Tab-separated table of C-alpha atoms in Angstrom:
chain	number	residue	atom	x	y	z
A	899	MET	CA	166.055	43.753	-58.885
A	900	GLN	CA	168.631	45.306	-61.215
A	901	ALA	CA	172.126	43.818	-61.398
A	902	GLU	CA	173.616	47.127	-60.212
A	903	GLU	CA	171.582	46.988	-56.995
A	904	ILE	CA	172.656	43.426	-56.306
A	905	GLU	CA	176.313	44.307	-56.914
A	906	ARG	CA	175.960	47.128	-54.381
A	907	LEU	CA	174.619	44.701	-51.767
A	908	ILE	CA	177.474	42.293	-52.460
A	909	LYS	CA	179.987	45.118	-51.995
A	910	ILE	CA	178.444	46.137	-48.657
A	911	SER	CA	178.498	42.540	-47.446
A	912	LYS	CA	182.181	42.188	-48.311
A	913	GLU	CA	183.417	45.586	-47.141
A	914	ARG	CA	181.258	46.026	-44.043
A	915	PRO	CA	180.639	42.604	-42.536
A	916	LEU	CA	179.171	42.466	-39.044
A	917	MET	CA	180.954	39.763	-37.118
A	918	PRO	CA	179.172	38.477	-33.977
A	919	GLU	CA	182.563	37.816	-32.360
A	920	THR	CA	183.343	41.547	-32.262
A	921	TYR	CA	179.951	43.256	-32.621
A	922	VAL	CA	178.305	41.584	-29.623
A	923	PRO	CA	179.837	42.346	-26.185
A	924	TRP	CA	179.777	38.732	-25.021
A	925	HIS	CA	181.803	39.583	-21.917
A	926	GLU	CA	179.098	41.856	-20.461
A	927	MET	CA	177.120	40.254	-17.663
A	928	PRO	CA	173.461	41.198	-17.100
A	929	ALA	CA	172.727	43.867	-14.492
A	930	ALA	CA	170.444	43.011	-11.582
A	931	ASP	CA	167.452	44.772	-13.157
A	932	ASP	CA	168.035	43.654	-16.752
A	933	LEU	CA	165.299	41.728	-18.545
A	934	TYR	CA	165.696	39.229	-21.356
A	935	LEU	CA	162.431	39.857	-23.166
A	936	PRO	CA	160.124	42.910	-23.164
A	937	GLU	CA	157.265	42.181	-20.791
A	938	VAL	CA	154.706	42.905	-23.516
A	939	LEU	CA	156.015	39.856	-25.414
A	940	THR	CA	155.926	37.420	-22.488
A	941	SER	CA	153.110	34.920	-22.321
A	942	LEU	CA	151.890	35.681	-18.781
A	943	GLN	CA	151.966	39.484	-18.732
A	944	GLY	CA	148.366	40.697	-18.677
A	945	LEU	CA	147.075	37.680	-16.735
A	946	PRO	CA	146.316	37.802	-12.973
A	947	VAL	CA	148.967	35.144	-12.309
A	948	TYR	CA	151.673	37.509	-13.555
A	949	ASP	CA	151.147	39.830	-10.574
A	950	THR	CA	151.739	36.910	-8.197
A	951	LEU	CA	155.222	36.204	-9.592
A	952	THR	CA	158.353	37.372	-7.839
A	953	GLN	CA	160.732	39.592	-9.783
A	954	GLN	CA	163.091	36.652	-10.169
A	955	GLN	CA	160.300	34.523	-11.618
A	956	LYS	CA	159.426	37.295	-14.088
A	957	THR	CA	163.080	37.562	-15.120
A	958	ASP	CA	163.362	33.787	-15.517
A	959	LEU	CA	160.138	33.691	-17.524
A	960	GLY	CA	161.633	36.154	-20.012
A	961	ARG	CA	164.916	34.236	-20.115
A	962	HIS	CA	163.262	30.891	-20.862
A	963	GLU	CA	160.907	32.385	-23.432
A	964	VAL	CA	163.609	34.337	-25.279
A	965	VAL	CA	165.580	31.086	-25.505
A	966	GLN	CA	162.577	29.563	-27.299
A	967	VAL	CA	162.469	32.592	-29.590
A	968	LEU	CA	166.185	32.301	-30.411
A	969	TYR	CA	165.790	28.567	-30.979
A	970	SER	CA	162.973	29.217	-33.456
A	971	TYR	CA	165.108	31.904	-35.131
A	972	GLY	CA	167.835	29.357	-35.770
A	973	TRP	CA	165.237	26.950	-37.152
A	974	GLY	CA	163.880	29.651	-39.466
A	975	GLU	CA	167.363	30.600	-40.661
A	976	ALA	CA	168.143	26.952	-41.397
A	977	MET	CA	164.917	26.658	-43.412
A	978	PHE	CA	165.871	29.744	-45.404
A	979	CYS	CA	169.295	28.245	-46.141
A	980	VAL	CA	167.547	25.173	-47.560
A	981	PHE	CA	165.521	27.447	-49.873
A	982	MET	CA	168.596	29.356	-51.010
A	983	SER	CA	170.513	26.135	-51.619
A	984	LYS	CA	167.676	24.910	-53.848
A	985	PHE	CA	167.268	28.238	-55.635
A	986	ILE	CA	170.983	28.793	-56.242
A	987	LEU	CA	171.221	25.583	-58.257
A	988	GLU	CA	169.069	27.215	-60.936
A	989	LEU	CA	171.364	30.249	-61.351
A	990	PRO	CA	174.496	30.718	-63.479
A	991	PRO	CA	177.488	30.805	-61.092
A	992	ASP	CA	178.724	34.117	-62.528
A	993	SER	CA	175.382	35.894	-62.118
A	994	PRO	CA	174.977	38.658	-59.490
A	995	GLU	CA	172.079	36.766	-57.877
A	996	HIS	CA	174.206	33.632	-57.439
A	997	ARG	CA	177.065	35.577	-55.879
A	998	PHE	CA	174.735	37.508	-53.563
A	999	LEU	CA	173.080	34.318	-52.355
A	1000	ILE	CA	176.511	32.901	-51.512
A	1001	ARG	CA	177.088	35.963	-49.302
A	1002	GLU	CA	173.633	35.645	-47.767
A	1003	ILE	CA	174.069	31.960	-46.957
A	1004	ILE	CA	177.355	32.777	-45.203
A	1005	GLU	CA	175.626	35.463	-43.119
A	1006	GLU	CA	172.637	33.268	-42.310
A	1007	TYR	CA	174.888	30.520	-40.974
A	1008	ARG	CA	176.743	33.113	-38.878
A	1009	HIS	CA	173.384	34.189	-37.457
A	1010	GLN	CA	172.558	30.603	-36.510
A	1011	GLU	CA	175.870	30.320	-34.688
A	1012	MET	CA	175.196	33.664	-32.956
A	1013	PHE	CA	171.773	32.513	-31.748
A	1014	ALA	CA	173.251	29.247	-30.473
A	1015	GLN	CA	176.001	31.135	-28.610
A	1016	THR	CA	173.404	33.437	-27.052
A	1017	ILE	CA	171.362	30.465	-25.844
A	1018	THR	CA	174.510	29.019	-24.267
A	1019	LEU	CA	175.332	32.347	-22.596
A	1020	LEU	CA	171.819	32.513	-21.126
A	1021	GLN	CA	172.238	28.960	-19.815
A	1022	GLY	CA	169.209	28.098	-21.867
A	1023	GLN	CA	167.666	24.682	-22.317
A	1024	PRO	CA	165.493	25.088	-25.403
A	1025	LEU	CA	162.495	22.833	-25.605
A	1026	LYS	CA	162.706	21.002	-28.893
A	1027	GLN	CA	160.082	20.968	-31.564
A	1028	THR	CA	157.003	18.847	-31.081
A	1029	PRO	CA	156.422	15.909	-33.467
A	1030	MET	CA	154.045	18.131	-35.448
A	1031	HIS	CA	156.699	20.851	-35.777
A	1032	ARG	CA	159.278	18.304	-36.931
A	1033	PHE	CA	156.843	16.770	-39.421
A	1034	SER	CA	156.026	20.194	-40.850
A	1035	GLY	CA	159.698	21.101	-41.196
A	1036	HIS	CA	160.512	17.761	-42.811
A	1037	VAL	CA	157.697	18.038	-45.366
A	1038	SER	CA	158.542	21.668	-46.149
A	1039	THR	CA	162.246	21.172	-46.768
A	1040	LYS	CA	161.943	17.866	-48.597
A	1041	TYR	CA	158.879	18.306	-50.783
A	1042	LEU	CA	157.985	21.971	-51.246
A	1043	PRO	CA	159.234	23.731	-54.389
A	1044	ALA	CA	161.671	26.600	-53.864
A	1045	ASP	CA	159.049	29.354	-54.179
A	1046	TYR	CA	156.799	27.851	-51.473
A	1047	LEU	CA	159.766	27.331	-49.169
A	1048	PHE	CA	160.741	30.930	-49.830
A	1049	MET	CA	157.318	32.180	-48.739
A	1050	GLY	CA	157.404	30.215	-45.512
A	1051	SER	CA	160.946	31.299	-44.689
A	1052	LEU	CA	160.192	34.937	-45.410
A	1053	SER	CA	157.251	34.875	-43.002
A	1054	VAL	CA	159.533	33.605	-40.216
A	1055	GLU	CA	161.990	36.390	-41.031
A	1056	LEU	CA	159.191	38.942	-40.640
A	1057	ILE	CA	158.349	37.594	-37.172
A	1058	THR	CA	162.038	37.698	-36.276
A	1059	ASP	CA	162.192	41.319	-37.335
A	1060	MET	CA	159.154	42.232	-35.223
A	1061	TYR	CA	160.615	40.650	-32.087
A	1062	GLY	CA	163.950	42.273	-32.794
A	1063	ASN	CA	162.380	45.715	-33.059
A	1064	TYR	CA	160.659	45.382	-29.687
A	1065	SER	CA	163.811	44.117	-27.991
A	1066	ARG	CA	166.208	46.626	-29.543
A	1067	ARG	CA	164.068	49.555	-28.427
A	1068	ALA	CA	163.440	48.376	-24.858
A	1069	PRO	CA	165.960	50.079	-22.513
A	1070	GLU	CA	165.590	47.361	-19.871
A	1071	ILE	CA	166.860	44.555	-22.135
A	1072	TYR	CA	170.222	42.877	-21.454
A	1073	ASN	CA	172.749	44.584	-23.733
A	1074	VAL	CA	174.088	41.369	-25.251
A	1075	LEU	CA	170.598	40.497	-26.479
A	1076	ARG	CA	170.072	44.015	-27.776
A	1077	LYS	CA	173.272	43.829	-29.850
A	1078	VAL	CA	172.345	40.370	-31.149
A	1079	PHE	CA	168.987	41.695	-32.360
A	1080	GLU	CA	170.654	44.831	-33.722
A	1081	LEU	CA	173.195	42.901	-35.801
A	1082	HIS	CA	170.502	40.622	-37.124
A	1083	ASN	CA	168.282	43.580	-38.045
A	1084	ILE	CA	171.022	45.354	-39.994
A	1085	GLU	CA	172.008	42.347	-42.076
A	1086	GLU	CA	168.436	41.184	-42.596
A	1087	GLY	CA	167.658	44.625	-44.014
A	1088	ARG	CA	169.943	43.832	-46.959
A	1089	HIS	CA	168.473	40.355	-47.316
A	1090	ILE	CA	164.892	41.641	-47.288
A	1091	HIS	CA	165.776	44.248	-49.928
A	1092	PHE	CA	166.875	41.399	-52.187
A	1093	THR	CA	163.954	39.119	-51.345
A	1094	LYS	CA	161.400	41.831	-52.147
A	1095	GLY	CA	162.560	41.633	-55.744
A	1096	LEU	CA	162.269	37.859	-55.653
A	1097	LEU	CA	158.820	38.145	-54.086
A	1098	GLU	CA	157.632	40.379	-56.913
A	1099	ARG	CA	158.897	37.828	-59.418
A	1100	TYR	CA	156.978	34.974	-57.787
A	1101	THR	CA	153.711	36.812	-57.107
A	1102	ALA	CA	153.574	38.535	-60.493
A	1103	LYS	CA	153.199	35.117	-62.133
A	1104	ALA	CA	150.880	33.660	-59.493
A	1105	GLY	CA	147.193	33.150	-60.165
A	1106	TYR	CA	144.372	32.626	-57.664
A	1107	ILE	CA	145.296	29.045	-56.780
A	1108	LYS	CA	149.010	29.686	-56.285
A	1109	LYS	CA	148.373	32.810	-54.204
A	1110	THR	CA	145.982	30.766	-52.067
A	1111	LEU	CA	148.632	28.100	-51.538
A	1112	TYR	CA	151.288	30.735	-50.760
A	1113	SER	CA	148.946	32.199	-48.152
A	1114	PHE	CA	148.417	28.809	-46.475
A	1115	VAL	CA	152.168	28.114	-46.423
A	1116	ILE	CA	152.803	31.455	-44.691
A	1117	LEU	CA	149.910	30.922	-42.274
A	1118	MET	CA	151.126	27.493	-41.183
A	1119	ASN	CA	154.715	28.670	-40.768
A	1120	ILE	CA	153.606	31.548	-38.527
A	1121	TYR	CA	151.273	29.280	-36.567
A	1122	PHE	CA	153.937	26.666	-35.919
A	1123	VAL	CA	156.624	29.201	-34.987
A	1124	ARG	CA	154.241	30.987	-32.629
A	1125	THR	CA	153.350	27.748	-30.866
A	1126	MET	CA	157.044	27.066	-30.201
A	1127	TYR	CA	157.209	30.046	-27.815
A	1128	VAL	CA	154.662	29.023	-25.155
A	1129	ARG	CA	155.406	25.726	-23.422
A	1130	LYS	CA	154.103	24.226	-20.183
A	1131	GLU	CA	157.590	23.162	-19.107
A	1132	ILE	CA	158.618	26.817	-18.747
A	1133	TYR	CA	156.015	27.378	-16.022
A	1134	GLU	CA	157.208	24.258	-14.259
A	1135	ARG	CA	160.783	25.546	-14.364
A	1136	ILE	CA	159.938	28.894	-12.757
A	1137	GLY	CA	157.801	27.280	-10.057
A	1138	VAL	CA	154.318	28.461	-10.994
A	1139	PRO	CA	151.575	26.501	-9.156
A	1140	ASN	CA	149.261	24.405	-11.336
A	1141	PRO	CA	151.297	24.774	-14.570
A	1142	ASP	CA	148.706	22.877	-16.638
A	1143	ALA	CA	146.015	25.473	-15.989
A	1144	VAL	CA	148.488	28.333	-16.375
A	1145	TYR	CA	149.617	26.949	-19.719
A	1146	LYS	CA	146.051	26.922	-21.071
A	1147	ASP	CA	145.489	30.546	-20.044
A	1148	ALA	CA	148.947	31.576	-21.280
A	1149	ALA	CA	148.460	30.007	-24.714
A	1150	LYS	CA	145.261	31.997	-25.278
A	1151	ASN	CA	146.760	35.154	-23.806
A	1152	PHE	CA	149.840	34.917	-25.993
A	1153	ARG	CA	147.793	34.199	-29.114
A	1154	ASP	CA	145.849	37.433	-28.542
A	1155	LYS	CA	149.023	39.415	-27.795
A	1156	PHE	CA	150.781	37.990	-30.822
A	1157	THR	CA	147.870	39.011	-33.032
A	1158	GLN	CA	147.879	42.517	-31.596
A	1159	ASN	CA	151.640	43.136	-31.516
A	1160	CYS	CA	153.194	41.061	-34.277
A	1161	LEU	CA	150.733	40.359	-37.091
A	1162	GLY	CA	150.313	43.838	-38.562
A	1163	LEU	CA	153.321	43.791	-40.891
A	1164	ILE	CA	152.658	40.209	-41.945
A	1165	ILE	CA	149.034	40.983	-42.821
A	1166	GLU	CA	150.163	43.955	-44.912
A	1167	PHE	CA	152.684	41.713	-46.667
A	1168	VAL	CA	150.151	38.994	-47.538
A	1169	ASP	CA	147.513	41.533	-48.558
A	1170	SER	CA	149.971	43.334	-50.873
A	1171	TRP	CA	149.959	40.434	-53.362
A	1172	GLY	CA	146.378	39.229	-52.866
A	1173	GLY	CA	146.901	36.403	-50.391
A	1174	PHE	CA	143.570	36.969	-48.636
A	1175	ASN	CA	140.518	35.583	-50.382
A	1176	THR	CA	137.455	33.485	-49.602
A	1177	ALA	CA	139.589	30.335	-49.479
A	1178	THR	CA	142.127	31.692	-46.968
A	1179	ARG	CA	140.491	34.304	-44.728
A	1180	TRP	CA	138.652	31.746	-42.585
A	1181	ALA	CA	141.920	29.954	-41.742
A	1182	TRP	CA	143.754	33.154	-40.787
A	1183	ARG	CA	140.825	34.123	-38.561
A	1184	LEU	CA	140.599	30.680	-36.972
A	1185	LEU	CA	144.273	29.982	-36.282
A	1186	LEU	CA	145.688	33.464	-35.675
A	1187	LYS	CA	142.553	35.517	-34.922
A	1188	ALA	CA	143.680	37.854	-37.688
A	1189	LYS	CA	141.323	40.665	-38.656
A	1190	VAL	CA	141.282	40.077	-42.384
């Protein structure tokens, strides 16, 4: 990316900041028929058990699951801040890239605070990461070079953007959530514009082995984030009979829905720099049922 483009993004960030304190109408209470997550993104919609739920149970299902989504967003943003903190150490402090990353880190931390405030407003009790999630996050942040951490973080941002698009466009969604997703979408648009230039820099130098490794890093990040959304405890909370059996059906149902509704942009992204090859396609097909 040219220095002039980066300077323009810095100017926008300074002159037109979006502050969650004023942009999001925190005082608005949900209406009786408001939902917290589009039904198409919930884990049980499409299964026979969904038709047996009361309207309150359906509403609570969306509330608990969007809390998991917001929790994973905050985790993804924190991972991206680790990448930027590593990357920024390699840049001259007077360079446009260094100064833009300072602005981006500020905005990413504001987003994390916004997600946490939303969870509190929804009276959410996020289910923490499993030991495998924590191990993956620990290994990624401590041992992966900056470019691999960048790839994983960018994939989480793409999932975030997909969920945000569905929620922003659904008229039945609680307005506070809509504005949260809207703010995040606007600011992430500037971030993604910058990261596309960084992506081109990394992939232009990557050979077959590095592209294969990039692809696996992205795959595992998507897999782990996706598995944070569907949890047995949620079905126990909303009073679904036999939550163990429901969880097994829901996990498969959500995997298929996630593949259908959320993977398209990510597949295009990975394919654009040659991330699908004989060494990676089998894993994408096995773990995410991706048609690659």
